[in-house]
Amino acid sequence: MKYTLNQLQIFVAVAQTKSITKASEELNLTQPAVSIQIKNFQSQFDLPLIEILGKKVYLTDFGKEIAISAQEIIDQVNAINDKMKAFKGQLFGRLKISIVSTGKYVIPYFLSGFLKENPGVELSMDVSNRGKVIESLEKNEVDFSLVSIPIDGNNYEYMELLNNELYLVGNPELLSQNPGFNQKQLPSNLPFIFRESGSGTRKTMEYFLKNQEIQITKKIELMSNEAVKQAVIAGLGYSIMPIIGIKNEIQNGSLVIIPHQGLPITTQWKLVWNLNKKHSPVSEAFLQFVAQNKELISKKYFS
């Protein structure tokens, strides 16, 4: 076996993006260069690592195992480099975070000061729905995740950051057409707009509707908070949304909060990590930074 660290890095990028094109963009290489290195890497194994159907790359079972081992080797090499730099009094390395989609309105404010203080730290952040965020934690692929609802089980530790409030919102013109809201049933002439299954916001909404015995006669399901927001602004229906993602729309009048029994729903934005996780110097430093600055950040940006 004569594979190189560069080949391992390229193979991992292809495995993660499932695309030669996306991997080449991520690595700042040409597509032919990535293809050649993957071919050279594959030539050192008797079993196939990937299958290419159309433009999409699929890992074989053997390829998935090699991708895991390759990532572990890369992590070890990075750790060696980080330790060398740490002896020089510098903080270097990569901070890996997965966040639920609404978390994009929260986490940048907790990262900004830390990254400015530590220019040698690289950030890798995946924005997805709650189900995939939990999966990344279970696989120990990230240092931290950001969620607004606690995860089932006792395998995690948490640090609370700030409140997450959800309100019933709608288009102001539609609200004027429906001045009276029945506390047990929303207007039946328009649908209620949900996030997709696996979303934390969806889970919160469903719990609220069940608890309040509210009947939904029509339903639309969309894949992101932004899509839900635009649909509500356009007058397609109503939804329950985190206030943190719609402040501008409330202020400019394109959305209005509809008073309703049991609202707002209040959850907590939490930084979460695996129980007994061995933090890297970078993740340990970030945890300390957040603990020391979270109240100031919350007051400055979210009061």
mmCIF file of C-alpha atoms in Angstrom:
data_model
loop_
_atom_site.group_PDB
_atom_site.id
_atom_site.type_symbol
_atom_site.label_atom_id
_atom_site.label_comp_id
_atom_site.label_asym_id
_atom_site.label_seq_id
_atom_site.Cartn_x
_atom_site.Cartn_y
_atom_site.Cartn_z
ATOM 1 C CA MET A 1 0.000 0.000 0.000
ATOM 2 C CA LYS A 2 1.443 3.335 -1.084
ATOM 3 C CA TYR A 3 -1.521 5.660 -0.736
ATOM 4 C CA THR A 4 -0.759 9.226 0.290
ATOM 5 C CA LEU A 5 -2.339 11.604 2.783
ATOM 6 C CA ASN A 6 -3.515 13.669 -0.182
ATOM 7 C CA GLN A 7 -5.343 10.650 -1.624
ATOM 8 C CA LEU A 8 -7.000 9.987 1.730
ATOM 9 C CA GLN A 9 -8.178 13.591 1.933
ATOM 10 C CA ILE A 10 -9.571 13.497 -1.598
ATOM 11 C CA PHE A 11 -11.329 10.173 -1.021
ATOM 12 C CA VAL A 12 -12.925 11.452 2.196
ATOM 13 C CA ALA A 13 -14.122 14.594 0.390
ATOM 14 C CA VAL A 14 -15.706 12.482 -2.348
ATOM 15 C CA ALA A 15 -17.265 10.167 0.247
ATOM 16 C CA GLN A 16 -18.768 13.099 2.159
ATOM 17 C CA THR A 17 -20.050 15.069 -0.840
ATOM 18 C CA LYS A 18 -20.949 11.995 -2.918
ATOM 19 C CA SER A 19 -19.791 13.937 -5.945
ATOM 20 C CA ILE A 20 -16.538 14.378 -7.872
ATOM 21 C CA THR A 21 -17.628 17.888 -8.832
ATOM 22 C CA LYS A 22 -18.486 19.007 -5.298
ATOM 23 C CA ALA A 23 -15.316 17.434 -3.903
ATOM 24 C CA SER A 24 -13.195 19.271 -6.479
ATOM 25 C CA GLU A 25 -14.866 22.565 -5.522
ATOM 26 C CA GLU A 26 -14.350 21.913 -1.830
ATOM 27 C CA LEU A 27 -10.667 21.045 -2.348
ATOM 28 C CA ASN A 28 -10.001 23.759 -4.958
ATOM 29 C CA LEU A 29 -8.883 21.127 -7.470
ATOM 30 C CA THR A 30 -9.964 20.356 -11.008
ATOM 31 C CA GLN A 31 -12.364 17.480 -11.581
ATOM 32 C CA PRO A 32 -9.778 15.512 -13.631
ATOM 33 C CA ALA A 33 -7.258 15.869 -10.784
ATOM 34 C CA VAL A 34 -9.747 14.454 -8.281
ATOM 35 C CA SER A 35 -10.733 11.628 -10.641
ATOM 36 C CA ILE A 36 -7.091 10.646 -11.217
ATOM 37 C CA GLN A 37 -6.324 10.543 -7.488
ATOM 38 C CA ILE A 38 -9.444 8.480 -6.796
ATOM 39 C CA LYS A 39 -8.433 6.079 -9.568
ATOM 40 C CA ASN A 40 -4.888 5.772 -8.158
ATOM 41 C CA PHE A 41 -6.275 5.226 -4.661
ATOM 42 C CA GLN A 42 -8.730 2.578 -5.890
ATOM 43 C CA SER A 43 -5.940 0.710 -7.712
ATOM 44 C CA GLN A 44 -4.431 -0.231 -4.352
ATOM 45 C CA PHE A 45 -7.484 -2.250 -3.286
ATOM 46 C CA ASP A 46 -8.895 -5.492 -4.661
ATOM 47 C CA LEU A 47 -12.465 -4.496 -3.759
ATOM 48 C CA PRO A 48 -14.315 -1.510 -5.276
ATOM 49 C CA LEU A 49 -14.627 1.584 -3.096
ATOM 50 C CA ILE A 50 -17.238 3.514 -5.069
ATOM 51 C CA GLU A 51 -19.822 3.159 -7.801
ATOM 52 C CA ILE A 52 -20.641 6.059 -10.120
ATOM 53 C CA LEU A 53 -24.183 6.186 -11.493
ATOM 54 C CA GLY A 54 -24.766 9.230 -13.660
ATOM 55 C CA LYS A 55 -23.072 12.078 -11.813
ATOM 56 C CA LYS A 56 -23.612 10.667 -8.341
ATOM 57 C CA VAL A 57 -21.057 8.692 -6.335
ATOM 58 C CA TYR A 58 -22.155 5.774 -4.150
ATOM 59 C CA LEU A 59 -19.840 4.168 -1.610
ATOM 60 C CA THR A 60 -19.724 0.401 -1.434
ATOM 61 C CA ASP A 61 -19.840 -1.195 2.026
ATOM 62 C CA PHE A 62 -16.081 -1.652 1.794
ATOM 63 C CA GLY A 63 -15.696 1.968 0.686
ATOM 64 C CA LYS A 64 -17.670 3.177 3.720
ATOM 65 C CA GLU A 65 -15.277 1.329 6.045
ATOM 66 C CA ILE A 66 -12.236 2.782 4.254
ATOM 67 C CA ALA A 67 -13.743 6.297 4.445
ATOM 68 C CA ILE A 68 -14.107 5.969 8.227
ATOM 69 C CA SER A 69 -10.510 4.760 8.606
ATOM 70 C CA ALA A 70 -9.241 7.488 6.269
ATOM 71 C CA GLN A 71 -10.987 10.170 8.320
ATOM 72 C CA GLU A 72 -9.447 8.784 11.517
ATOM 73 C CA ILE A 73 -5.961 8.952 9.954
ATOM 74 C CA ILE A 74 -6.549 12.539 8.807
ATOM 75 C CA ASP A 75 -7.794 13.490 12.279
ATOM 76 C CA GLN A 76 -4.673 11.994 13.856
ATOM 77 C CA VAL A 77 -2.390 13.882 11.470
ATOM 78 C CA ASN A 78 -4.251 17.114 12.207
ATOM 79 C CA ALA A 79 -3.960 16.441 15.925
ATOM 80 C CA ILE A 80 -0.188 16.066 15.592
ATOM 81 C CA ASN A 81 0.028 19.357 13.712
ATOM 82 C CA ASP A 82 -2.206 21.080 16.244
ATOM 83 C CA LYS A 83 -0.070 19.889 19.143
ATOM 84 C CA MET A 84 3.046 21.278 17.477
ATOM 85 C CA LYS A 85 1.370 24.654 17.046
ATOM 86 C CA ALA A 86 0.010 24.542 20.592
ATOM 87 C CA PHE A 87 3.558 24.334 21.907
ATOM 88 C CA LYS A 88 4.124 27.661 20.175
ATOM 89 C CA GLY A 89 1.244 29.180 22.143
ATOM 90 C CA GLN A 90 -1.216 29.186 19.256
ATOM 91 C CA LEU A 91 -4.644 27.580 18.991
ATOM 92 C CA PHE A 92 -5.002 25.738 15.710
ATOM 93 C CA GLY A 93 -7.390 23.090 14.461
ATOM 94 C CA ARG A 94 -10.918 22.575 13.216
ATOM 95 C CA LEU A 95 -14.164 23.147 15.093
ATOM 96 C CA LYS A 96 -16.965 20.897 13.795
ATOM 97 C CA ILE A 97 -20.557 21.880 14.508
ATOM 98 C CA SER A 98 -23.913 20.635 13.244
ATOM 99 C CA ILE A 99 -26.961 22.839 13.744
ATOM 100 C CA VAL A 100 -30.681 22.654 13.089
ATOM 101 C CA SER A 101 -31.711 25.011 10.296
ATOM 102 C CA THR A 102 -33.161 27.741 12.518
ATOM 103 C CA GLY A 103 -29.887 27.680 14.452
ATOM 104 C CA LYS A 104 -28.267 29.671 11.642
ATOM 105 C CA TYR A 105 -29.866 32.736 13.232
ATOM 106 C CA VAL A 106 -28.162 31.939 16.561
ATOM 107 C CA ILE A 107 -24.779 30.245 16.331
ATOM 108 C CA PRO A 108 -22.887 32.865 14.248
ATOM 109 C CA TYR A 109 -23.026 35.306 17.178
ATOM 110 C CA PHE A 110 -21.423 32.734 19.485
ATOM 111 C CA LEU A 111 -18.742 31.912 16.911
ATOM 112 C CA SER A 112 -17.745 35.378 15.731
ATOM 113 C CA GLY A 113 -15.753 36.532 18.750
ATOM 114 C CA PHE A 114 -14.106 33.138 19.222
ATOM 115 C CA LEU A 115 -12.903 32.943 15.622
ATOM 116 C CA LYS A 116 -11.610 36.523 15.742
ATOM 117 C CA GLU A 117 -9.600 35.705 18.854
ATOM 118 C CA ASN A 118 -8.275 32.494 17.278
ATOM 119 C CA PRO A 119 -7.559 33.082 13.572
ATOM 120 C CA GLY A 120 -5.852 29.679 13.306
ATOM 121 C CA VAL A 121 -9.136 27.842 13.966
ATOM 122 C CA GLU A 122 -11.092 26.522 10.979
ATOM 123 C CA LEU A 123 -14.855 26.118 11.142
ATOM 124 C CA SER A 124 -16.816 23.238 9.636
ATOM 125 C CA MET A 125 -20.566 23.741 10.106
ATOM 126 C CA ASP A 126 -23.382 21.564 8.758
ATOM 127 C CA VAL A 127 -26.907 23.031 8.678
ATOM 128 C CA SER A 128 -29.598 20.357 8.559
ATOM 129 C CA ASN A 129 -32.782 19.167 10.221
ATOM 130 C CA ARG A 130 -32.931 17.769 13.733
ATOM 131 C CA GLY A 131 -32.809 14.121 12.659
ATOM 132 C CA LYS A 132 -29.550 14.531 10.746
ATOM 133 C CA VAL A 133 -28.043 16.687 13.496
ATOM 134 C CA ILE A 134 -28.698 13.932 16.038
ATOM 135 C CA GLU A 135 -27.223 11.369 13.640
ATOM 136 C CA SER A 136 -23.997 13.381 13.350
ATOM 137 C CA LEU A 137 -23.740 13.398 17.148
ATOM 138 C CA GLU A 138 -24.390 9.663 17.432
ATOM 139 C CA LYS A 139 -21.623 8.994 14.902
ATOM 140 C CA ASN A 140 -19.297 11.374 16.783
ATOM 141 C CA GLU A 141 -18.730 13.321 13.561
ATOM 142 C CA VAL A 142 -18.911 16.725 15.266
ATOM 143 C CA ASP A 143 -17.658 18.451 18.386
ATOM 144 C CA PHE A 144 -20.984 20.127 19.161
ATOM 145 C CA SER A 145 -24.523 20.453 17.894
ATOM 146 C CA LEU A 146 -27.082 23.192 18.389
ATOM 147 C CA VAL A 147 -30.670 22.127 19.098
ATOM 148 C CA SER A 148 -33.745 23.704 20.644
ATOM 149 C CA ILE A 149 -35.293 20.518 22.031
ATOM 150 C CA PRO A 150 -33.392 18.078 24.303
ATOM 151 C CA ILE A 151 -32.429 14.777 22.688
ATOM 152 C CA ASP A 152 -33.902 11.576 24.095
ATOM 153 C CA GLY A 153 -31.570 9.544 26.302
ATOM 154 C CA ASN A 154 -28.804 10.279 28.800
ATOM 155 C CA ASN A 155 -25.852 10.166 26.424
ATOM 156 C CA TYR A 156 -25.440 13.917 26.056
ATOM 157 C CA GLU A 157 -24.344 17.016 27.917
ATOM 158 C CA TYR A 158 -25.850 20.453 27.377
ATOM 159 C CA MET A 159 -25.111 24.137 27.803
ATOM 160 C CA GLU A 160 -28.123 26.462 27.607
ATOM 161 C CA LEU A 161 -27.620 29.572 25.473
ATOM 162 C CA LEU A 162 -30.924 31.480 25.195
ATOM 163 C CA ASN A 163 -34.683 31.142 24.863
ATOM 164 C CA ASN A 164 -36.339 30.099 21.611
ATOM 165 C CA GLU A 165 -39.884 31.473 21.321
ATOM 166 C CA LEU A 166 -42.359 30.294 18.683
ATOM 167 C CA TYR A 167 -45.482 32.227 17.644
ATOM 168 C CA LEU A 168 -48.436 31.679 15.350
ATOM 169 C CA VAL A 169 -47.933 33.994 12.361
ATOM 170 C CA GLY A 170 -49.750 34.888 9.185
ATOM 171 C CA ASN A 171 -50.097 37.371 6.350
ATOM 172 C CA PRO A 172 -51.720 40.602 7.682
ATOM 173 C CA GLU A 173 -54.259 40.714 4.846
ATOM 174 C CA LEU A 174 -55.408 37.178 5.614
ATOM 175 C CA LEU A 175 -55.652 38.015 9.287
ATOM 176 C CA SER A 176 -57.999 40.915 8.501
ATOM 177 C CA GLN A 177 -60.207 38.436 6.623
ATOM 178 C CA ASN A 178 -60.298 36.108 9.647
ATOM 179 C CA PRO A 179 -60.644 38.400 12.685
ATOM 180 C CA GLY A 180 -62.051 35.709 14.959
ATOM 181 C CA PHE A 181 -59.872 32.714 15.730
ATOM 182 C CA ASN A 182 -61.509 29.687 17.316
ATOM 183 C CA GLN A 183 -59.227 28.441 20.086
ATOM 184 C CA LYS A 184 -59.795 24.828 19.003
ATOM 185 C CA GLN A 185 -59.557 25.213 15.253
ATOM 186 C CA LEU A 186 -57.668 27.515 12.920
ATOM 187 C CA PRO A 187 -59.468 28.960 9.859
ATOM 188 C CA SER A 188 -60.347 26.065 7.580
ATOM 189 C CA ASN A 189 -60.087 28.035 4.340
ATOM 190 C CA LEU A 190 -56.273 28.044 4.418
ATOM 191 C CA PRO A 191 -53.715 25.333 5.190
ATOM 192 C CA PHE A 192 -51.421 25.107 8.160
ATOM 193 C CA ILE A 193 -47.800 25.057 6.974
ATOM 194 C CA PHE A 194 -45.430 22.517 8.558
ATOM 195 C CA ARG A 195 -41.734 21.826 8.350
ATOM 196 C CA GLU A 196 -40.708 18.365 7.131
ATOM 197 C CA SER A 197 -40.657 15.294 9.401
ATOM 198 C CA GLY A 198 -37.447 15.232 11.430
ATOM 199 C CA SER A 199 -37.503 18.979 12.058
ATOM 200 C CA GLY A 200 -37.376 20.213 15.660
ATOM 201 C CA THR A 201 -39.821 23.012 14.809
ATOM 202 C CA ARG A 202 -42.210 20.410 13.351
ATOM 203 C CA LYS A 203 -41.957 18.334 16.525
ATOM 204 C CA THR A 204 -42.682 21.377 18.709
ATOM 205 C CA MET A 205 -45.667 22.378 16.565
ATOM 206 C CA GLU A 206 -47.192 18.897 16.608
ATOM 207 C CA TYR A 207 -46.873 18.667 20.391
ATOM 208 C CA PHE A 208 -48.561 22.057 20.789
ATOM 209 C CA LEU A 209 -51.433 21.254 18.415
ATOM 210 C CA LYS A 210 -52.061 17.924 20.126
ATOM 211 C CA ASN A 211 -51.887 19.438 23.604
ATOM 212 C CA GLN A 212 -54.284 22.257 22.676
ATOM 213 C CA GLU A 213 -56.605 19.852 20.791
ATOM 214 C CA ILE A 214 -56.428 22.081 17.721
ATOM 215 C CA GLN A 215 -57.834 20.543 14.550
ATOM 216 C CA ILE A 216 -55.968 21.043 11.281
ATOM 217 C CA THR A 217 -58.067 20.520 8.158
ATOM 218 C CA LYS A 218 -55.493 21.401 5.476
ATOM 219 C CA LYS A 219 -51.741 20.933 5.549
ATOM 220 C CA ILE A 220 -48.656 21.958 3.534
ATOM 221 C CA GLU A 221 -45.214 20.513 4.253
ATOM 222 C CA LEU A 222 -42.033 22.395 3.298
ATOM 223 C CA MET A 223 -38.343 21.597 3.701
ATOM 224 C CA SER A 224 -36.928 24.714 5.389
ATOM 225 C CA ASN A 225 -37.893 27.574 7.702
ATOM 226 C CA GLU A 226 -37.133 30.025 4.895
ATOM 227 C CA ALA A 227 -39.567 28.211 2.595
ATOM 228 C CA VAL A 228 -42.228 28.237 5.315
ATOM 229 C CA LYS A 229 -41.668 31.956 5.924
ATOM 230 C CA GLN A 230 -41.999 32.855 2.253
ATOM 231 C CA ALA A 231 -45.130 30.716 1.923
ATOM 232 C CA VAL A 232 -46.764 32.466 4.894
ATOM 233 C CA ILE A 233 -45.770 35.903 3.552
ATOM 234 C CA ALA A 234 -47.320 34.956 0.203
ATOM 235 C CA GLY A 235 -50.590 34.111 1.957
ATOM 236 C CA LEU A 236 -50.564 30.353 1.394
ATOM 237 C CA GLY A 237 -51.423 29.644 5.019
ATOM 238 C CA TYR A 238 -50.435 29.990 8.671
ATOM 239 C CA SER A 239 -47.609 28.521 10.677
ATOM 240 C CA ILE A 240 -45.941 28.474 14.083
ATOM 241 C CA MET A 241 -42.419 29.845 13.686
ATOM 242 C CA PRO A 242 -39.418 30.782 15.851
ATOM 243 C CA ILE A 243 -39.437 34.551 16.342
ATOM 244 C CA ILE A 244 -35.678 34.658 15.889
ATOM 245 C CA GLY A 245 -36.012 33.958 12.159
ATOM 246 C CA ILE A 246 -38.838 36.396 11.387
ATOM 247 C CA LYS A 247 -37.977 39.572 13.341
ATOM 248 C CA ASN A 248 -37.443 41.668 10.222
ATOM 249 C CA GLU A 249 -40.706 40.488 8.672
ATOM 250 C CA ILE A 250 -42.614 41.313 11.877
ATOM 251 C CA GLN A 251 -41.037 44.763 11.987
ATOM 252 C CA ASN A 252 -41.770 45.600 8.341
ATOM 253 C CA GLY A 253 -45.335 44.273 8.581
ATOM 254 C CA SER A 254 -45.137 41.465 6.035
ATOM 255 C CA LEU A 255 -45.947 39.016 8.857
ATOM 256 C CA VAL A 256 -48.050 39.486 11.970
ATOM 257 C CA ILE A 257 -48.192 37.552 15.211
ATOM 258 C CA ILE A 258 -51.620 36.019 15.823
ATOM 259 C CA PRO A 259 -52.497 35.797 19.544
ATOM 260 C CA HIS A 260 -53.561 32.309 20.465
ATOM 261 C CA GLN A 261 -54.072 30.269 23.588
ATOM 262 C CA GLY A 262 -50.880 28.547 24.779
ATOM 263 C CA LEU A 263 -48.515 30.727 22.758
ATOM 264 C CA PRO A 264 -45.705 31.575 22.568
ATOM 265 C CA ILE A 265 -44.062 28.185 22.948
ATOM 266 C CA THR A 266 -40.725 28.600 24.712
ATOM 267 C CA THR A 267 -37.859 26.142 24.307
ATOM 268 C CA GLN A 268 -34.129 26.555 24.919
ATOM 269 C CA TRP A 269 -31.306 26.822 22.420
ATOM 270 C CA LYS A 270 -28.696 24.394 23.708
ATOM 271 C CA LEU A 271 -25.161 23.495 22.752
ATOM 272 C CA VAL A 272 -24.958 19.696 23.025
ATOM 273 C CA TRP A 273 -22.128 17.164 22.905
ATOM 274 C CA ASN A 274 -21.606 13.485 23.617
ATOM 275 C CA LEU A 275 -21.298 12.457 27.246
ATOM 276 C CA ASN A 276 -17.660 11.896 28.297
ATOM 277 C CA LYS A 277 -16.429 13.256 24.963
ATOM 278 C CA LYS A 278 -12.703 13.936 24.840
ATOM 279 C CA HIS A 279 -12.602 17.512 23.639
ATOM 280 C CA SER A 280 -9.824 18.719 21.380
ATOM 281 C CA PRO A 281 -7.953 21.876 22.473
ATOM 282 C CA VAL A 282 -10.090 23.855 20.001
ATOM 283 C CA SER A 283 -13.461 22.483 21.144
ATOM 284 C CA GLU A 284 -12.458 22.866 24.802
ATOM 285 C CA ALA A 285 -11.479 26.490 24.187
ATOM 286 C CA PHE A 286 -14.774 27.155 22.384
ATOM 287 C CA LEU A 287 -16.763 25.651 25.251
ATOM 288 C CA GLN A 288 -14.968 27.918 27.722
ATOM 289 C CA PHE A 289 -15.502 30.950 25.478
ATOM 290 C CA VAL A 290 -19.251 30.320 25.235
ATOM 291 C CA ALA A 291 -19.585 29.736 28.986
ATOM 292 C CA GLN A 292 -17.830 33.026 29.726
ATOM 293 C CA ASN A 293 -19.587 35.133 27.075
ATOM 294 C CA LYS A 294 -23.066 33.661 26.497
ATOM 295 C CA GLU A 295 -24.896 36.125 28.765
ATOM 296 C CA LEU A 296 -23.197 39.127 27.151
ATOM 297 C CA ILE A 297 -23.881 37.790 23.648
ATOM 298 C CA SER A 298 -27.509 37.017 24.500
ATOM 299 C CA LYS A 299 -28.059 40.483 25.929
ATOM 300 C CA LYS A 300 -26.308 42.273 23.064
ATOM 301 C CA TYR A 301 -27.919 40.471 20.115
ATOM 302 C CA PHE A 302 -31.097 38.763 21.360
ATOM 303 C CA SER A 303 -32.583 40.883 24.125
#
